[in-house]
Short mmCIF file of C-alpha atoms in Angstrom, two decimals:
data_model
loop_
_atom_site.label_atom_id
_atom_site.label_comp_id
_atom_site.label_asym_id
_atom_site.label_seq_id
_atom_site.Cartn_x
_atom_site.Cartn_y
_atom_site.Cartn_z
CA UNK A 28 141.44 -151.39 -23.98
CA UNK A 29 145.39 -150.17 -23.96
CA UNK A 30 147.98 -152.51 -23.40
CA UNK A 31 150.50 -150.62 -21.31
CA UNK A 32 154.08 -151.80 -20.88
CA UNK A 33 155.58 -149.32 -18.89
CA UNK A 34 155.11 -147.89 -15.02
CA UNK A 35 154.97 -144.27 -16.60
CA UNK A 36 152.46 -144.97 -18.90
CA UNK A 37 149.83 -146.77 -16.23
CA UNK A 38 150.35 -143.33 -14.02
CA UNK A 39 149.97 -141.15 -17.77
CA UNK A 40 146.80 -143.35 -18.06
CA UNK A 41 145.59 -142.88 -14.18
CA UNK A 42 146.25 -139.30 -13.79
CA UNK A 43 144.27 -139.05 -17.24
CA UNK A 44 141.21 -140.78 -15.50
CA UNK A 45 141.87 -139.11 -12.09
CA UNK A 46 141.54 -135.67 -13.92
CA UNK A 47 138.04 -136.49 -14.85
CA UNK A 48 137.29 -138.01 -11.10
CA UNK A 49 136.55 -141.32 -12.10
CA UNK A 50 137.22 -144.16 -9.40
CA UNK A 51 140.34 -146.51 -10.14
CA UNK A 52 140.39 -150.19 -9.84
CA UNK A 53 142.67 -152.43 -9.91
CA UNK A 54 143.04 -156.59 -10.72
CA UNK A 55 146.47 -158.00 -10.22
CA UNK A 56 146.92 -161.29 -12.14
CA UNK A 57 150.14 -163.72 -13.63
CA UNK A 58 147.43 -164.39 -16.55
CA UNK A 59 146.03 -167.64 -17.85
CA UNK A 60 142.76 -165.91 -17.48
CA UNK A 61 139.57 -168.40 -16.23
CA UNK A 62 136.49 -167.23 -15.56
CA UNK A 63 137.51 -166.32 -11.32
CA UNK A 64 139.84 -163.71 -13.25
CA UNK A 65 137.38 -162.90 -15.20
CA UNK A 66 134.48 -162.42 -12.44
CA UNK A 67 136.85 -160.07 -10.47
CA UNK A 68 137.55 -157.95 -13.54
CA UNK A 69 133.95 -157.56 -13.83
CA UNK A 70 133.31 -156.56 -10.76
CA UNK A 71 136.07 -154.02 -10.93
CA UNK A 72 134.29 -152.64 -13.76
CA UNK A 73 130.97 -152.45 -11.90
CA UNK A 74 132.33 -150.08 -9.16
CA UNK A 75 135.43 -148.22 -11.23
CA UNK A 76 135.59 -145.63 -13.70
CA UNK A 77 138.89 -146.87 -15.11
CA UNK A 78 139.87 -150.73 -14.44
CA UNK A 79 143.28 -151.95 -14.48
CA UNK A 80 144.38 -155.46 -14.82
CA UNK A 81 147.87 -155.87 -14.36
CA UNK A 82 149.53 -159.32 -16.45
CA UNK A 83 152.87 -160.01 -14.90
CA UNK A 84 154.28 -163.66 -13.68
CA UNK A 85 156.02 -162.35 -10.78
CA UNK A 86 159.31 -164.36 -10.50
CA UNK A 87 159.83 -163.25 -6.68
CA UNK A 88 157.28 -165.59 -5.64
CA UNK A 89 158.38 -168.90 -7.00
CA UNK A 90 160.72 -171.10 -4.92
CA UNK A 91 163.78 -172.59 -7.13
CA UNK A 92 161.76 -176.04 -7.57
CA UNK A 93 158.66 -174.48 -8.75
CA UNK A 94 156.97 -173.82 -12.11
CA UNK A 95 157.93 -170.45 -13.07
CA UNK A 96 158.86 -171.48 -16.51
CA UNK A 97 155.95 -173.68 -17.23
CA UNK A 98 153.58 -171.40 -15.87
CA UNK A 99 150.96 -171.36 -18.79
CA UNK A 100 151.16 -168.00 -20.73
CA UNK A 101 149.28 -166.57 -23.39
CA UNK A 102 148.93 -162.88 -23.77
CA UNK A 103 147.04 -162.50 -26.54
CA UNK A 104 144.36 -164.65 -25.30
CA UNK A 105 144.26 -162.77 -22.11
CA UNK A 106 144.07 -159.90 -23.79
CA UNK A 107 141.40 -160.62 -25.64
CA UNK A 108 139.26 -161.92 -22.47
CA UNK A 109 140.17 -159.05 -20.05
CA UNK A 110 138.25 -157.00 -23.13
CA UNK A 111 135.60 -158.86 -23.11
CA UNK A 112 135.19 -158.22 -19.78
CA UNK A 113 135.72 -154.72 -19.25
CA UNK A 114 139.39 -153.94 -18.61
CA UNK A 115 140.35 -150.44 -20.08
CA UNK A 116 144.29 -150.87 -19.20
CA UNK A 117 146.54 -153.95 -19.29
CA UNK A 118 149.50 -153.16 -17.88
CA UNK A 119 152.06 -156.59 -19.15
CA UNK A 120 155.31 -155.11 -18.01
CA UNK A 121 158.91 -157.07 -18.91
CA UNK A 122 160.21 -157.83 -15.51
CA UNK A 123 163.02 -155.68 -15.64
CA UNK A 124 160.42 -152.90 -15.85
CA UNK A 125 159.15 -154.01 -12.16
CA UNK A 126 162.70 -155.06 -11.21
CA UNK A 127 164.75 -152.57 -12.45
CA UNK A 128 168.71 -152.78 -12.39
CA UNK A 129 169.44 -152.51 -8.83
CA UNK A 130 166.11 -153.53 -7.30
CA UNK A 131 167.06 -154.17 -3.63
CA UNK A 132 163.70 -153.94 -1.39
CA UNK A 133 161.34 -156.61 0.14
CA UNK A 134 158.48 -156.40 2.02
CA UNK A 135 158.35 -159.17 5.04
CA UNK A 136 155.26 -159.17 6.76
CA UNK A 137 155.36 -161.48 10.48
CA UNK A 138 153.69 -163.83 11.09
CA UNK A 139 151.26 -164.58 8.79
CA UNK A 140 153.43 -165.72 6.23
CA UNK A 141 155.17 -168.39 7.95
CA UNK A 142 152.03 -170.78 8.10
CA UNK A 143 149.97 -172.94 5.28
CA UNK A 144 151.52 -172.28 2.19
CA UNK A 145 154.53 -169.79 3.82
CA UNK A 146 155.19 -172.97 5.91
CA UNK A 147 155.26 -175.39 2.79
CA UNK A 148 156.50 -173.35 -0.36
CA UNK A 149 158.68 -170.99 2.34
CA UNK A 150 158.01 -167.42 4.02
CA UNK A 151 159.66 -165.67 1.04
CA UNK A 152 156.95 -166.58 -1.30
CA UNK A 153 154.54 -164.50 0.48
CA UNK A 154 157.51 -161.77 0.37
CA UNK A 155 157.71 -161.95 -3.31
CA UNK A 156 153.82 -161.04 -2.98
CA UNK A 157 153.58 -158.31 -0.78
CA UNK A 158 156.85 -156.60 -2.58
CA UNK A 159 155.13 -157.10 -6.22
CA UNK A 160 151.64 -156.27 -5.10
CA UNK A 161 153.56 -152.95 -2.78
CA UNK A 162 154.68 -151.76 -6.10
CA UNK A 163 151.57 -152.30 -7.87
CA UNK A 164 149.58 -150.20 -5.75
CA UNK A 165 152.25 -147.84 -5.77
CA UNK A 166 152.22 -147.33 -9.57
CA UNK A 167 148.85 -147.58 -10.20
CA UNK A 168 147.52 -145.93 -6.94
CA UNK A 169 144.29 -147.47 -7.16
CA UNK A 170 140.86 -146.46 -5.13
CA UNK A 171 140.02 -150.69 -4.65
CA UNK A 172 141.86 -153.57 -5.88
CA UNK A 173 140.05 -157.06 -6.21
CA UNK A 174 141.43 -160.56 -5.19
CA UNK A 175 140.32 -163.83 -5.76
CA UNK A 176 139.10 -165.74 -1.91
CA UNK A 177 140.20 -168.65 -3.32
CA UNK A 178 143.93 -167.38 -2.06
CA UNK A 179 142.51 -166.76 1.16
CA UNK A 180 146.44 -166.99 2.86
CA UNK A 181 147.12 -163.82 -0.02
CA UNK A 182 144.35 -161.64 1.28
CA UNK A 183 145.13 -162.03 4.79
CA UNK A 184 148.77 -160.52 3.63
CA UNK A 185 147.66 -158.22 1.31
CA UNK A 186 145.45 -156.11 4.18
CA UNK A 187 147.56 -156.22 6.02
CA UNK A 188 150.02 -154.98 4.17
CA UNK A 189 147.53 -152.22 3.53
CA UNK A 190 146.89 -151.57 7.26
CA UNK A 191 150.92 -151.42 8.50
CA UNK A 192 151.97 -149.38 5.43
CA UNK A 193 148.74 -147.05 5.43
CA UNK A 194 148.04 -147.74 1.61
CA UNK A 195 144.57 -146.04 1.01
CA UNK A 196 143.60 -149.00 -0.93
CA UNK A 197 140.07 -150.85 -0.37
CA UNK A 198 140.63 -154.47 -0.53
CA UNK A 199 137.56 -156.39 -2.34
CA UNK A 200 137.90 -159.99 -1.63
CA UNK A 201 135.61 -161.96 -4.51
CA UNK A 202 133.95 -165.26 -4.00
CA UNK A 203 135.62 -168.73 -5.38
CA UNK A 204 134.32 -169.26 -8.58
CA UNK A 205 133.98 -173.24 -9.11
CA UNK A 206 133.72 -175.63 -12.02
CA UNK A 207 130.43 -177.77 -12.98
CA UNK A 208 131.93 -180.25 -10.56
CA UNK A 209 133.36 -177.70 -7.84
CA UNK A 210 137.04 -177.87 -8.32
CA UNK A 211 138.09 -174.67 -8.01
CA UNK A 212 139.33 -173.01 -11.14
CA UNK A 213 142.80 -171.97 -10.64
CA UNK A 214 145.48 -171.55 -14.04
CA UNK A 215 147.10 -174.36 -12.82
CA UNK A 216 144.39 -177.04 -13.35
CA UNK A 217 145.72 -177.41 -16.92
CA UNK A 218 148.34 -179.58 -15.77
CA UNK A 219 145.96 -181.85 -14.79
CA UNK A 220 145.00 -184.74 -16.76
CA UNK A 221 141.62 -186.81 -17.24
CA UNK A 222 142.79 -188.83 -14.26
CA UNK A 223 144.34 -186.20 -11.70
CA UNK A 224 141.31 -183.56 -12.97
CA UNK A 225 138.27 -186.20 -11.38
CA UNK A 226 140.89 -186.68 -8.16
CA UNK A 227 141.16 -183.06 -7.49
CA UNK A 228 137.40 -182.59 -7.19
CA UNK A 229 138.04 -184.67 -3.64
CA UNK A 230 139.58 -181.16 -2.38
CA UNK A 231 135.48 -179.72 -2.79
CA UNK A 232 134.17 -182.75 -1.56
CA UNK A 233 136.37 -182.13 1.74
CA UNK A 234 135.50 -178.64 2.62
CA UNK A 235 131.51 -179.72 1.51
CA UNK A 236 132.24 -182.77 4.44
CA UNK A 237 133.15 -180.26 6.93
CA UNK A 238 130.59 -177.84 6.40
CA UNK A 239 128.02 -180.52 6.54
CA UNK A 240 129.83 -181.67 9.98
CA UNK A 241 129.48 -178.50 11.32
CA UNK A 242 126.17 -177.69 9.97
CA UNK A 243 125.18 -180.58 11.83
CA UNK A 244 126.54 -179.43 15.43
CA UNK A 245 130.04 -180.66 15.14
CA UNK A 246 132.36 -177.77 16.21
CA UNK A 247 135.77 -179.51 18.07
CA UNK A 248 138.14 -178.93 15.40
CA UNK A 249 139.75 -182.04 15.58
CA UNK A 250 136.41 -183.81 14.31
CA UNK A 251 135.89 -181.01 11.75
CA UNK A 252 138.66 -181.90 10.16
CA UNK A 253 138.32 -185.29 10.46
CA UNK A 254 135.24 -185.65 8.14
CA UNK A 255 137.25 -183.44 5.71
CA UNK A 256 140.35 -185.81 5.54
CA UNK A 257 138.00 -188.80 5.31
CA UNK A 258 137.03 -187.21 2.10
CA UNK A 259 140.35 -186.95 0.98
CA UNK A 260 141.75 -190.35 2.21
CA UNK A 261 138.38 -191.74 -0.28
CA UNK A 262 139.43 -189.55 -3.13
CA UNK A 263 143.23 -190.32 -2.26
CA UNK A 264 144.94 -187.03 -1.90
CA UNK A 265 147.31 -186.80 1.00
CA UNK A 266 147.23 -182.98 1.83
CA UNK A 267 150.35 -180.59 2.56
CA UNK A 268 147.86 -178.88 5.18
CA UNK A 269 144.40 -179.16 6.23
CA UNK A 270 143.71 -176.72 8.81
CA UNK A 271 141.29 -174.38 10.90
CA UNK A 272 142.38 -170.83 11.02
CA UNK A 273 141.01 -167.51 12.11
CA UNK A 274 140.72 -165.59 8.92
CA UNK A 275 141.79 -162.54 10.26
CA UNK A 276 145.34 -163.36 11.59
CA UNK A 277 145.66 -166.63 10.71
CA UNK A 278 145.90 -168.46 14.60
CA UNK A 279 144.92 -172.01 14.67
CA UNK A 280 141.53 -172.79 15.74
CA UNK A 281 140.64 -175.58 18.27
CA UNK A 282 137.01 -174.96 18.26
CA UNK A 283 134.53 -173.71 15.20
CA UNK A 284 132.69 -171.18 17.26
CA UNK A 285 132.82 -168.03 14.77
CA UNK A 286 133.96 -167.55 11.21
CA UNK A 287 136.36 -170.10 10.42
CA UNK A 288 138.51 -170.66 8.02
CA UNK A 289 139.23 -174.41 6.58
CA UNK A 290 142.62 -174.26 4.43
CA UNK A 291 143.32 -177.46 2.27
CA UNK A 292 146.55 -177.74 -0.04
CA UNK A 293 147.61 -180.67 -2.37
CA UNK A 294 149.40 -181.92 -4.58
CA UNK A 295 147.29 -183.58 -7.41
CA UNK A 296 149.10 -185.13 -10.46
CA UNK A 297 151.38 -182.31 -11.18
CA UNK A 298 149.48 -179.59 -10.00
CA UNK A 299 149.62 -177.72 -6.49
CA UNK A 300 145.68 -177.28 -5.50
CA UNK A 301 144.58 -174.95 -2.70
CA UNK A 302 141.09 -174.25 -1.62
CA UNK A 303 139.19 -173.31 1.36
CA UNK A 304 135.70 -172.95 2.83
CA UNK A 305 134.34 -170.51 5.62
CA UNK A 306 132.72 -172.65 8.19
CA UNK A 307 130.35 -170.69 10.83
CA UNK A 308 128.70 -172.91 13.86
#
């Protein structure tokens, strides 16, 4: 594996693979690699001649009250794990390499990015995403790139995104990969201590509630989401949203009739949780 630090030397290192037809993909991460990172890598590497995981703590898409100097770092480690798994590039650019002197362009996609976490952290996160992840695709030019479900709000954006801008990228969206207890895994859980880490598992136990609910013939969305929040209340976490959306354009849902998607958000000790279930009547 190559640990590439500059936007010419990704395309030196695509055009090298292109030239013997091999499919590209690509994984963007901000590091502190768990094993979701790790599972999308992998399956990058099952379907792609050359893989590309790109390390880079976008600063674009942190409000001025959030952690983008404590966000847990550790490139060597990462390094080390995207090996293991079967990265061939690691592209770790400085930011002024993706931000250049100058830098002037977002990308503002309507609509989409002004509910669930756009409504709570602010519409301009979600432009900090789709500018960094539009540049990404435009250096690298990749055949797929694979995201984690568990940021269900960013995969909405990203394809669409894709679709508006007629980026011909496939977008592989990769299941939630959960701990022994089903918290999600997410690089912010190491914030959480002994305490906080046996709340957060409430957030699971939520989504589990609901499916059960509906599973059982419950589909008015008001008492879907009432056996979730009871969950929650027991565990007590007070959510910044619990919601039914369509996962296609995000529109509230009144009634689980197709798939649905149930969008929780928390704060737990000092970490900010999200998860989410598809729920299907």
């Amino acid at each position: 594996m190559r640990i590439i630090r500059t936007v010419a030397g990704v395309r030196a290192a695509v055009a090298e693979s292109r030239s013997r037809g091999e499919i590209v993909g690509l994984v963007p991460t901000m590091g502190a690699f768990h094993e979701g990172h790790l599972s999308l890598i992998r399956q990058a590497r099952a379907q792609s001649g050359l893989v590309v995981v790109s390390l880079f703590v976008n600063p674009t898409q942190f409000g001025a009250n959030e952690d983008l100097s404590a966000y847990p770092r550790d490139e060597e480690r990462d390094a080390e794990l995207a090996r293991e798994a079967g990265a061939d590039v690691l592209f770790a650019p400085a930011v002024d390499e993706v931000y250049p002197d100058g830098f002037a362009t977002t990308i503002h996609i309507s609509g989409i990015t002004e509910v669930l976490c756009g409504a709570v952290r602010g519409p301009q996160h979600f432009d900090g995403v789709a500018t960094v992840v539009a540049k990404l695709f435009g250096i690298v030019a990749p055949d797929a790139a694979y995201f984690g479900q568990k940021d269900a709000q960013q995969i909405v954006v990203v394809r669409r995104l894709v679709r508006d801008l007629d980026i011909p990228v496939r977008i592989v969206a990769c299941p939630i990969v959960r701990e022994a207890d089903g918290l999600a895994m997410s690089s912010r859980n190491v914030y959480l201590d002994a305490e906080a880490r046996a709340q957060a598992t409430g957030l699971n136990r939520a989504l589990t509630a609901a499916e059960a609910a509906v599973a059982a013939g419950v589909t008015e969305g008001k008492a879907v989401l009432k056996a979730a929040m009871a969950e929650l209340t027991a565990s007590g976490i007070v959510p910044e949203y619990l919601e039914l959306r369509s996962p296609d354009d995000l529109l509230p849902v009144d009634v689980v009739e197709g798939p649905t998607l149930l969008a929780v958000a928390a704060r737990v000790g000092r970490a900010r949780l999200i998860d989410n279930r598809m729920l299907e009547a």
